[in-house]
């Protein structure tokens, strides 16, 4: 649902776009990004669509339309935007990554890997693409391969919290919960860590049998009911032997 101040933002943006030194397309994309980051992808699409009209030879407005539509929960429509971007620039890494995420959202991890590999062939160190491919590997029951992918990326970005978080989860999926806790503690202690890292720390702690500590960590960042549900779900996942089932179960935790 658009925020109450959406119309005021749109009017203000029109004035900013008219008065700033950057191109109109750049301004529209920037403002769309700001609004989407604030949690309003529907309104962001207004800016991206206008940017696409202003500059039809630029694939980025279509990529961003795809990103916003995927965020809004419509992967099929998002795919159409990514394909439109690729029609303009067939090797666009952002569009290829977006299509991979669409495949993940549609429950097609094998197809996702095929597209994500095309993106990585052009930009091997792209962390968002690495994270997406690692998720696909986990959903296919191949957490060890995901670990290798994350570890290689961490050699170049050793402080990347997202890579550490996904590495910890891949350890947990493989049953190495002790290693998962160790890596997740590092991620959660990083200066740029967020509630996401604390939540995942609670998850792997519970999977490692450290229920009391897990609940304490979860209570600090989640409402009491959600914290309890997270810890209980993690304890159930701990008993699953199949890494595919573990990955699917982790993906369904609210």
PDB file of C-alpha atoms in Angstrom:
ATOM      1  CA  UNK A   1       0.000   0.000   0.000  1.00  0.00           C
ATOM      2  CA  UNK A   2       1.450   3.425  -0.915  1.00  0.00           C
ATOM      3  CA  UNK A   3       2.469   5.566   2.035  1.00  0.00           C
ATOM      4  CA  UNK A   4       0.255   8.560   2.981  1.00  0.00           C
ATOM      5  CA  UNK A   5       2.877  11.037   1.808  1.00  0.00           C
ATOM      6  CA  UNK A   6       3.217   9.478  -1.659  1.00  0.00           C
ATOM      7  CA  UNK A   7       1.524  12.291  -3.605  1.00  0.00           C
ATOM      8  CA  UNK A   8       3.592  14.942  -1.863  1.00  0.00           C
ATOM      9  CA  UNK A   9       6.738  12.998  -2.701  1.00  0.00           C
ATOM     10  CA  UNK A  10       5.740  12.783  -6.370  1.00  0.00           C
ATOM     11  CA  UNK A  11       5.150  16.531  -6.597  1.00  0.00           C
ATOM     12  CA  UNK A  12       8.411  17.312  -4.825  1.00  0.00           C
ATOM     13  CA  UNK A  13      10.275  14.912  -7.068  1.00  0.00           C
ATOM     14  CA  UNK A  14       8.992  16.631 -10.207  1.00  0.00           C
ATOM     15  CA  UNK A  15      10.480  19.872  -8.931  1.00  0.00           C
ATOM     16  CA  UNK A  16      13.762  18.195  -8.001  1.00  0.00           C
ATOM     17  CA  UNK A  17      14.037  16.518 -11.409  1.00  0.00           C
ATOM     18  CA  UNK A  18      13.429  19.809 -13.168  1.00  0.00           C
ATOM     19  CA  UNK A  19      16.008  21.676 -11.128  1.00  0.00           C
ATOM     20  CA  UNK A  20      18.934  19.335 -10.613  1.00  0.00           C
ATOM     21  CA  UNK A  21      22.008  18.960 -12.785  1.00  0.00           C
ATOM     22  CA  UNK A  22      21.717  15.232 -13.449  1.00  0.00           C
ATOM     23  CA  UNK A  23      19.726  13.790 -16.342  1.00  0.00           C
ATOM     24  CA  UNK A  24      16.001  13.365 -15.960  1.00  0.00           C
ATOM     25  CA  UNK A  25      16.299   9.582 -16.322  1.00  0.00           C
ATOM     26  CA  UNK A  26      18.939   9.400 -13.584  1.00  0.00           C
ATOM     27  CA  UNK A  27      16.829  11.552 -11.273  1.00  0.00           C
ATOM     28  CA  UNK A  28      13.733   9.462 -11.838  1.00  0.00           C
ATOM     29  CA  UNK A  29      15.611   6.230 -11.170  1.00  0.00           C
ATOM     30  CA  UNK A  30      17.212   7.660  -8.034  1.00  0.00           C
ATOM     31  CA  UNK A  31      13.907   8.806  -6.605  1.00  0.00           C
ATOM     32  CA  UNK A  32      12.296   5.493  -7.473  1.00  0.00           C
ATOM     33  CA  UNK A  33      15.107   3.712  -5.649  1.00  0.00           C
ATOM     34  CA  UNK A  34      14.607   5.870  -2.557  1.00  0.00           C
ATOM     35  CA  UNK A  35      10.896   5.185  -2.453  1.00  0.00           C
ATOM     36  CA  UNK A  36      11.356   1.439  -3.015  1.00  0.00           C
ATOM     37  CA  UNK A  37      13.961   1.318  -0.244  1.00  0.00           C
ATOM     38  CA  UNK A  38      11.345   2.870   2.022  1.00  0.00           C
ATOM     39  CA  UNK A  39       9.099  -0.110   1.324  1.00  0.00           C
ATOM     40  CA  UNK A  40       6.778   1.256  -1.371  1.00  0.00           C
ATOM     41  CA  UNK A  41       7.592  -0.621  -4.609  1.00  0.00           C
ATOM     42  CA  UNK A  42       4.237   0.243  -6.191  1.00  0.00           C
ATOM     43  CA  UNK A  43       4.892   3.984  -6.136  1.00  0.00           C
ATOM     44  CA  UNK A  44       8.508   3.451  -7.179  1.00  0.00           C
ATOM     45  CA  UNK A  45       7.213   1.859 -10.375  1.00  0.00           C
ATOM     46  CA  UNK A  46       5.660   5.209 -11.354  1.00  0.00           C
ATOM     47  CA  UNK A  47       9.124   6.746 -11.515  1.00  0.00           C
ATOM     48  CA  UNK A  48      10.690   3.783 -13.295  1.00  0.00           C
ATOM     49  CA  UNK A  49       7.938   3.746 -15.922  1.00  0.00           C
ATOM     50  CA  UNK A  50       8.426   7.430 -16.586  1.00  0.00           C
ATOM     51  CA  UNK A  51      12.193   6.864 -16.883  1.00  0.00           C
ATOM     52  CA  UNK A  52      11.561   4.050 -19.370  1.00  0.00           C
ATOM     53  CA  UNK A  53       9.421   6.396 -21.453  1.00  0.00           C
ATOM     54  CA  UNK A  54      12.051   9.136 -21.318  1.00  0.00           C
ATOM     55  CA  UNK A  55      14.923   6.835 -22.318  1.00  0.00           C
ATOM     56  CA  UNK A  56      13.698   3.664 -24.098  1.00  0.00           C
ATOM     57  CA  UNK A  57      17.243   2.697 -25.166  1.00  0.00           C
ATOM     58  CA  UNK A  58      18.344   2.422 -21.513  1.00  0.00           C
ATOM     59  CA  UNK A  59      17.770  -1.065 -20.008  1.00  0.00           C
ATOM     60  CA  UNK A  60      18.008   0.102 -16.381  1.00  0.00           C
ATOM     61  CA  UNK A  61      14.443   1.434 -16.000  1.00  0.00           C
ATOM     62  CA  UNK A  62      13.130  -1.968 -17.120  1.00  0.00           C
ATOM     63  CA  UNK A  63      15.506  -3.751 -14.741  1.00  0.00           C
ATOM     64  CA  UNK A  64      14.292  -1.604 -11.878  1.00  0.00           C
ATOM     65  CA  UNK A  65      10.680  -2.189 -12.868  1.00  0.00           C
ATOM     66  CA  UNK A  66      11.447  -5.890 -12.668  1.00  0.00           C
ATOM     67  CA  UNK A  67      13.077  -5.506  -9.259  1.00  0.00           C
ATOM     68  CA  UNK A  68      10.155  -3.513  -7.878  1.00  0.00           C
ATOM     69  CA  UNK A  69       7.583  -5.900  -9.323  1.00  0.00           C
ATOM     70  CA  UNK A  70       9.433  -8.882  -7.873  1.00  0.00           C
ATOM     71  CA  UNK A  71       9.551  -7.122  -4.502  1.00  0.00           C
ATOM     72  CA  UNK A  72       5.795  -6.575  -4.793  1.00  0.00           C
ATOM     73  CA  UNK A  73       5.303 -10.322  -5.229  1.00  0.00           C
ATOM     74  CA  UNK A  74       4.622 -10.700  -8.958  1.00  0.00           C
ATOM     75  CA  UNK A  75       7.503 -12.751 -10.444  1.00  0.00           C
ATOM     76  CA  UNK A  76       5.729 -13.422 -13.756  1.00  0.00           C
ATOM     77  CA  UNK A  77       5.316  -9.742 -14.495  1.00  0.00           C
ATOM     78  CA  UNK A  78       8.829  -9.066 -13.234  1.00  0.00           C
ATOM     79  CA  UNK A  79      10.181 -11.548 -15.779  1.00  0.00           C
ATOM     80  CA  UNK A  80       8.558  -9.592 -18.611  1.00  0.00           C
ATOM     81  CA  UNK A  81      10.447  -6.457 -17.547  1.00  0.00           C
ATOM     82  CA  UNK A  82      13.768  -8.300 -17.305  1.00  0.00           C
ATOM     83  CA  UNK A  83      13.228  -9.761 -20.774  1.00  0.00           C
ATOM     84  CA  UNK A  84      12.481  -6.254 -22.070  1.00  0.00           C
ATOM     85  CA  UNK A  85      15.789  -5.059 -20.593  1.00  0.00           C
ATOM     86  CA  UNK A  86      17.637  -7.958 -22.218  1.00  0.00           C
ATOM     87  CA  UNK A  87      16.038  -7.126 -25.548  1.00  0.00           C
ATOM     88  CA  UNK A  88      17.857  -3.784 -25.314  1.00  0.00           C
ATOM     89  CA  UNK A  89      21.089  -5.206 -23.840  1.00  0.00           C
ATOM     90  CA  UNK A  90      21.337  -9.021 -24.053  1.00  0.00           C
ATOM     91  CA  UNK A  91      24.290  -9.240 -21.643  1.00  0.00           C
ATOM     92  CA  UNK A  92      22.853  -7.021 -18.896  1.00  0.00           C
ATOM     93  CA  UNK A  93      23.953  -8.638 -15.623  1.00  0.00           C
ATOM     94  CA  UNK A  94      21.248  -6.991 -13.515  1.00  0.00           C
ATOM     95  CA  UNK A  95      18.523  -8.330 -15.799  1.00  0.00           C
ATOM     96  CA  UNK A  96      20.036 -11.819 -15.870  1.00  0.00           C
ATOM     97  CA  UNK A  97      20.292 -11.840 -12.086  1.00  0.00           C
ATOM     98  CA  UNK A  98      16.690 -10.663 -11.886  1.00  0.00           C
ATOM     99  CA  UNK A  99      15.542 -13.535 -14.074  1.00  0.00           C
ATOM    100  CA  UNK A 100      17.421 -15.926 -11.820  1.00  0.00           C
ATOM    101  CA  UNK A 101      15.588 -14.530  -8.805  1.00  0.00           C
ATOM    102  CA  UNK A 102      12.303 -14.932 -10.659  1.00  0.00           C
ATOM    103  CA  UNK A 103      13.090 -18.611 -11.177  1.00  0.00           C
ATOM    104  CA  UNK A 104      13.861 -18.939  -7.463  1.00  0.00           C
ATOM    105  CA  UNK A 105      10.574 -17.260  -6.573  1.00  0.00           C
ATOM    106  CA  UNK A 106       8.793 -19.727  -8.846  1.00  0.00           C
ATOM    107  CA  UNK A 107      10.463 -22.709  -7.198  1.00  0.00           C
ATOM    108  CA  UNK A 108      12.803 -23.502 -10.090  1.00  0.00           C
ATOM    109  CA  UNK A 109      16.335 -23.492  -8.613  1.00  0.00           C
ATOM    110  CA  UNK A 110      17.917 -25.502 -11.437  1.00  0.00           C
ATOM    111  CA  UNK A 111      16.637 -23.055 -14.036  1.00  0.00           C
ATOM    112  CA  UNK A 112      17.783 -20.201 -11.800  1.00  0.00           C
ATOM    113  CA  UNK A 113      21.358 -21.497 -11.769  1.00  0.00           C
ATOM    114  CA  UNK A 114      21.462 -21.632 -15.574  1.00  0.00           C
ATOM    115  CA  UNK A 115      20.565 -17.937 -15.794  1.00  0.00           C
ATOM    116  CA  UNK A 116      22.699 -16.853 -12.839  1.00  0.00           C
ATOM    117  CA  UNK A 117      25.728 -18.583 -14.364  1.00  0.00           C
ATOM    118  CA  UNK A 118      25.293 -16.376 -17.429  1.00  0.00           C
ATOM    119  CA  UNK A 119      25.446 -13.327 -15.159  1.00  0.00           C
ATOM    120  CA  UNK A 120      28.486 -14.644 -13.264  1.00  0.00           C
ATOM    121  CA  UNK A 121      30.282 -15.359 -16.551  1.00  0.00           C
ATOM    122  CA  UNK A 122      30.142 -11.631 -17.213  1.00  0.00           C
ATOM    123  CA  UNK A 123      30.645 -10.399 -13.645  1.00  0.00           C
ATOM    124  CA  UNK A 124      32.173 -13.200 -11.509  1.00  0.00           C
ATOM    125  CA  UNK A 125      32.460 -11.132  -8.321  1.00  0.00           C
ATOM    126  CA  UNK A 126      28.896  -9.805  -8.245  1.00  0.00           C
ATOM    127  CA  UNK A 127      27.824 -10.531  -4.660  1.00  0.00           C
ATOM    128  CA  UNK A 128      24.032 -10.362  -5.197  1.00  0.00           C
ATOM    129  CA  UNK A 129      24.351 -12.939  -7.976  1.00  0.00           C
ATOM    130  CA  UNK A 130      26.597 -15.142  -5.825  1.00  0.00           C
ATOM    131  CA  UNK A 131      24.018 -14.994  -3.029  1.00  0.00           C
ATOM    132  CA  UNK A 132      21.203 -15.919  -5.406  1.00  0.00           C
ATOM    133  CA  UNK A 133      23.135 -18.863  -6.853  1.00  0.00           C
ATOM    134  CA  UNK A 134      24.035 -20.068  -3.364  1.00  0.00           C
ATOM    135  CA  UNK A 135      20.356 -20.036  -2.435  1.00  0.00           C
ATOM    136  CA  UNK A 136      19.546 -22.081  -5.535  1.00  0.00           C
ATOM    137  CA  UNK A 137      22.238 -24.619  -4.666  1.00  0.00           C
ATOM    138  CA  UNK A 138      20.880 -24.916  -1.128  1.00  0.00           C
ATOM    139  CA  UNK A 139      17.370 -25.561  -2.439  1.00  0.00           C
ATOM    140  CA  UNK A 140      18.797 -28.336  -4.610  1.00  0.00           C
ATOM    141  CA  UNK A 141      20.379 -30.005  -1.580  1.00  0.00           C
ATOM    142  CA  UNK A 142      23.910 -28.912  -2.449  1.00  0.00           C
ATOM    143  CA  UNK A 143      24.939 -26.767   0.558  1.00  0.00           C
ATOM    144  CA  UNK A 144      28.601 -27.759   0.287  1.00  0.00           C
ATOM    145  CA  UNK A 145      28.758 -26.232  -3.190  1.00  0.00           C
ATOM    146  CA  UNK A 146      27.094 -23.110  -1.838  1.00  0.00           C
ATOM    147  CA  UNK A 147      29.737 -22.954   0.900  1.00  0.00           C
ATOM    148  CA  UNK A 148      32.507 -23.037  -1.685  1.00  0.00           C
ATOM    149  CA  UNK A 149      30.842 -20.238  -3.605  1.00  0.00           C
ATOM    150  CA  UNK A 150      30.520 -18.037  -0.519  1.00  0.00           C
ATOM    151  CA  UNK A 151      34.036 -18.800   0.710  1.00  0.00           C
ATOM    152  CA  UNK A 152      35.520 -17.829  -2.636  1.00  0.00           C
ATOM    153  CA  UNK A 153      33.574 -14.562  -2.629  1.00  0.00           C
ATOM    154  CA  UNK A 154      34.648 -13.836   0.945  1.00  0.00           C
ATOM    155  CA  UNK A 155      38.294 -13.978  -0.098  1.00  0.00           C
ATOM    156  CA  UNK A 156      37.650 -10.745  -1.999  1.00  0.00           C
ATOM    157  CA  UNK A 157      35.070  -9.259   0.397  1.00  0.00           C
ATOM    158  CA  UNK A 158      35.999 -10.673   3.833  1.00  0.00           C
ATOM    159  CA  UNK A 159      33.772  -8.227   5.724  1.00  0.00           C
ATOM    160  CA  UNK A 160      30.615  -8.815   3.683  1.00  0.00           C
ATOM    161  CA  UNK A 161      27.866  -9.560   6.196  1.00  0.00           C
ATOM    162  CA  UNK A 162      25.444 -11.045   3.669  1.00  0.00           C
ATOM    163  CA  UNK A 163      28.039 -13.539   2.446  1.00  0.00           C
ATOM    164  CA  UNK A 164      28.859 -14.554   6.016  1.00  0.00           C
ATOM    165  CA  UNK A 165      25.168 -14.934   6.835  1.00  0.00           C
ATOM    166  CA  UNK A 166      24.529 -17.200   3.873  1.00  0.00           C
ATOM    167  CA  UNK A 167      27.694 -19.177   4.583  1.00  0.00           C
ATOM    168  CA  UNK A 168      26.476 -19.782   8.130  1.00  0.00           C
ATOM    169  CA  UNK A 169      23.098 -20.945   6.867  1.00  0.00           C
ATOM    170  CA  UNK A 170      24.737 -23.269   4.350  1.00  0.00           C
ATOM    171  CA  UNK A 171      26.711 -24.853   7.206  1.00  0.00           C
ATOM    172  CA  UNK A 172      23.479 -25.314   9.135  1.00  0.00           C
ATOM    173  CA  UNK A 173      21.795 -26.913   6.118  1.00  0.00           C
ATOM    174  CA  UNK A 174      24.671 -29.382   5.864  1.00  0.00           C
ATOM    175  CA  UNK A 175      24.315 -30.265   9.545  1.00  0.00           C
ATOM    176  CA  UNK A 176      27.453 -28.407  10.651  1.00  0.00           C
ATOM    177  CA  UNK A 177      25.586 -26.286  13.177  1.00  0.00           C
ATOM    178  CA  UNK A 178      28.650 -25.570  15.312  1.00  0.00           C
ATOM    179  CA  UNK A 179      30.415 -23.929  12.372  1.00  0.00           C
ATOM    180  CA  UNK A 180      27.177 -22.168  11.498  1.00  0.00           C
ATOM    181  CA  UNK A 181      27.007 -20.594  14.945  1.00  0.00           C
ATOM    182  CA  UNK A 182      30.652 -19.499  14.810  1.00  0.00           C
ATOM    183  CA  UNK A 183      30.293 -17.744  11.457  1.00  0.00           C
ATOM    184  CA  UNK A 184      26.899 -16.288  12.335  1.00  0.00           C
ATOM    185  CA  UNK A 185      28.258 -14.794  15.540  1.00  0.00           C
ATOM    186  CA  UNK A 186      30.884 -12.980  13.449  1.00  0.00           C
ATOM    187  CA  UNK A 187      28.231 -11.692  11.069  1.00  0.00           C
ATOM    188  CA  UNK A 188      25.925 -10.553  13.877  1.00  0.00           C
ATOM    189  CA  UNK A 189      28.791  -8.701  15.589  1.00  0.00           C
ATOM    190  CA  UNK A 190      29.764  -6.736  12.467  1.00  0.00           C
ATOM    191  CA  UNK A 191      29.338  -2.929  12.591  1.00  0.00           C
ATOM    192  CA  UNK A 192      26.850  -3.029   9.711  1.00  0.00           C
ATOM    193  CA  UNK A 193      24.857  -6.009  11.033  1.00  0.00           C
ATOM    194  CA  UNK A 194      21.087  -5.617  11.238  1.00  0.00           C
ATOM    195  CA  UNK A 195      18.174  -7.411  12.848  1.00  0.00           C
ATOM    196  CA  UNK A 196      18.400  -9.917   9.970  1.00  0.00           C
ATOM    197  CA  UNK A 197      21.734 -11.160  11.279  1.00  0.00           C
ATOM    198  CA  UNK A 198      20.425 -11.363  14.848  1.00  0.00           C
ATOM    199  CA  UNK A 199      17.406 -13.332  13.652  1.00  0.00           C
ATOM    200  CA  UNK A 200      19.611 -15.771  11.776  1.00  0.00           C
ATOM    201  CA  UNK A 201      21.908 -16.073  14.771  1.00  0.00           C
ATOM    202  CA  UNK A 202      18.894 -17.129  16.832  1.00  0.00           C
ATOM    203  CA  UNK A 203      17.981 -19.612  14.112  1.00  0.00           C
ATOM    204  CA  UNK A 204      21.346 -21.377  13.989  1.00  0.00           C
ATOM    205  CA  UNK A 205      21.710 -21.288  17.787  1.00  0.00           C
ATOM    206  CA  UNK A 206      18.415 -23.149  18.104  1.00  0.00           C
ATOM    207  CA  UNK A 207      19.465 -25.596  15.392  1.00  0.00           C
ATOM    208  CA  UNK A 208      22.637 -26.199  17.401  1.00  0.00           C
ATOM    209  CA  UNK A 209      20.619 -26.984  20.517  1.00  0.00           C
ATOM    210  CA  UNK A 210      21.356 -23.699  22.284  1.00  0.00           C
ATOM    211  CA  UNK A 211      17.676 -22.993  22.830  1.00  0.00           C
ATOM    212  CA  UNK A 212      17.947 -20.627  25.804  1.00  0.00           C
ATOM    213  CA  UNK A 213      20.489 -18.359  24.108  1.00  0.00           C
ATOM    214  CA  UNK A 214      18.535 -18.526  20.855  1.00  0.00           C
ATOM    215  CA  UNK A 215      15.382 -17.315  22.564  1.00  0.00           C
ATOM    216  CA  UNK A 216      17.259 -14.472  24.236  1.00  0.00           C
ATOM    217  CA  UNK A 217      18.686 -13.301  20.907  1.00  0.00           C
ATOM    218  CA  UNK A 218      15.323 -13.661  19.141  1.00  0.00           C
ATOM    219  CA  UNK A 219      13.453 -11.779  21.884  1.00  0.00           C
ATOM    220  CA  UNK A 220      15.784  -8.816  21.383  1.00  0.00           C
ATOM    221  CA  UNK A 221      14.768  -8.292  17.750  1.00  0.00           C
ATOM    222  CA  UNK A 222      11.350  -9.920  17.315  1.00  0.00           C
ATOM    223  CA  UNK A 223       7.933  -9.721  18.981  1.00  0.00           C
ATOM    224  CA  UNK A 224       7.523 -12.460  21.598  1.00  0.00           C
ATOM    225  CA  UNK A 225       5.264 -14.662  19.470  1.00  0.00           C
ATOM    226  CA  UNK A 226       7.531 -14.456  16.416  1.00  0.00           C
ATOM    227  CA  UNK A 227      10.590 -15.173  18.548  1.00  0.00           C
ATOM    228  CA  UNK A 228       8.931 -18.240  20.009  1.00  0.00           C
ATOM    229  CA  UNK A 229       7.823 -19.458  16.574  1.00  0.00           C
ATOM    230  CA  UNK A 230      11.330 -18.971  15.161  1.00  0.00           C
ATOM    231  CA  UNK A 231      12.995 -20.986  17.891  1.00  0.00           C
ATOM    232  CA  UNK A 232      10.377 -23.744  17.751  1.00  0.00           C
ATOM    233  CA  UNK A 233      10.672 -23.975  13.966  1.00  0.00           C
ATOM    234  CA  UNK A 234      14.462 -24.120  14.190  1.00  0.00           C
ATOM    235  CA  UNK A 235      14.250 -26.977  16.675  1.00  0.00           C
ATOM    236  CA  UNK A 236      12.016 -28.902  14.263  1.00  0.00           C
ATOM    237  CA  UNK A 237      14.386 -28.215  11.372  1.00  0.00           C
ATOM    238  CA  UNK A 238      17.252 -29.498  13.474  1.00  0.00           C
ATOM    239  CA  UNK A 239      15.671 -32.953  13.382  1.00  0.00           C
ATOM    240  CA  UNK A 240      15.483 -33.024   9.586  1.00  0.00           C
ATOM    241  CA  UNK A 241      18.261 -34.983   7.913  1.00  0.00           C
ATOM    242  CA  UNK A 242      17.577 -33.979   4.304  1.00  0.00           C
ATOM    243  CA  UNK A 243      19.259 -30.641   3.405  1.00  0.00           C
ATOM    244  CA  UNK A 244      16.568 -29.937   0.800  1.00  0.00           C
ATOM    245  CA  UNK A 245      13.843 -30.219   3.429  1.00  0.00           C
ATOM    246  CA  UNK A 246      15.895 -28.071   5.762  1.00  0.00           C
ATOM    247  CA  UNK A 247      16.326 -25.371   3.103  1.00  0.00           C
ATOM    248  CA  UNK A 248      12.634 -25.415   2.220  1.00  0.00           C
ATOM    249  CA  UNK A 249      11.640 -25.245   5.883  1.00  0.00           C
ATOM    250  CA  UNK A 250      13.954 -22.314   6.604  1.00  0.00           C
ATOM    251  CA  UNK A 251      12.446 -20.503   3.632  1.00  0.00           C
ATOM    252  CA  UNK A 252       8.948 -20.798   5.087  1.00  0.00           C
ATOM    253  CA  UNK A 253       9.723 -19.359   8.525  1.00  0.00           C
ATOM    254  CA  UNK A 254       7.743 -16.136   8.870  1.00  0.00           C
TER     255      UNK A 254
END
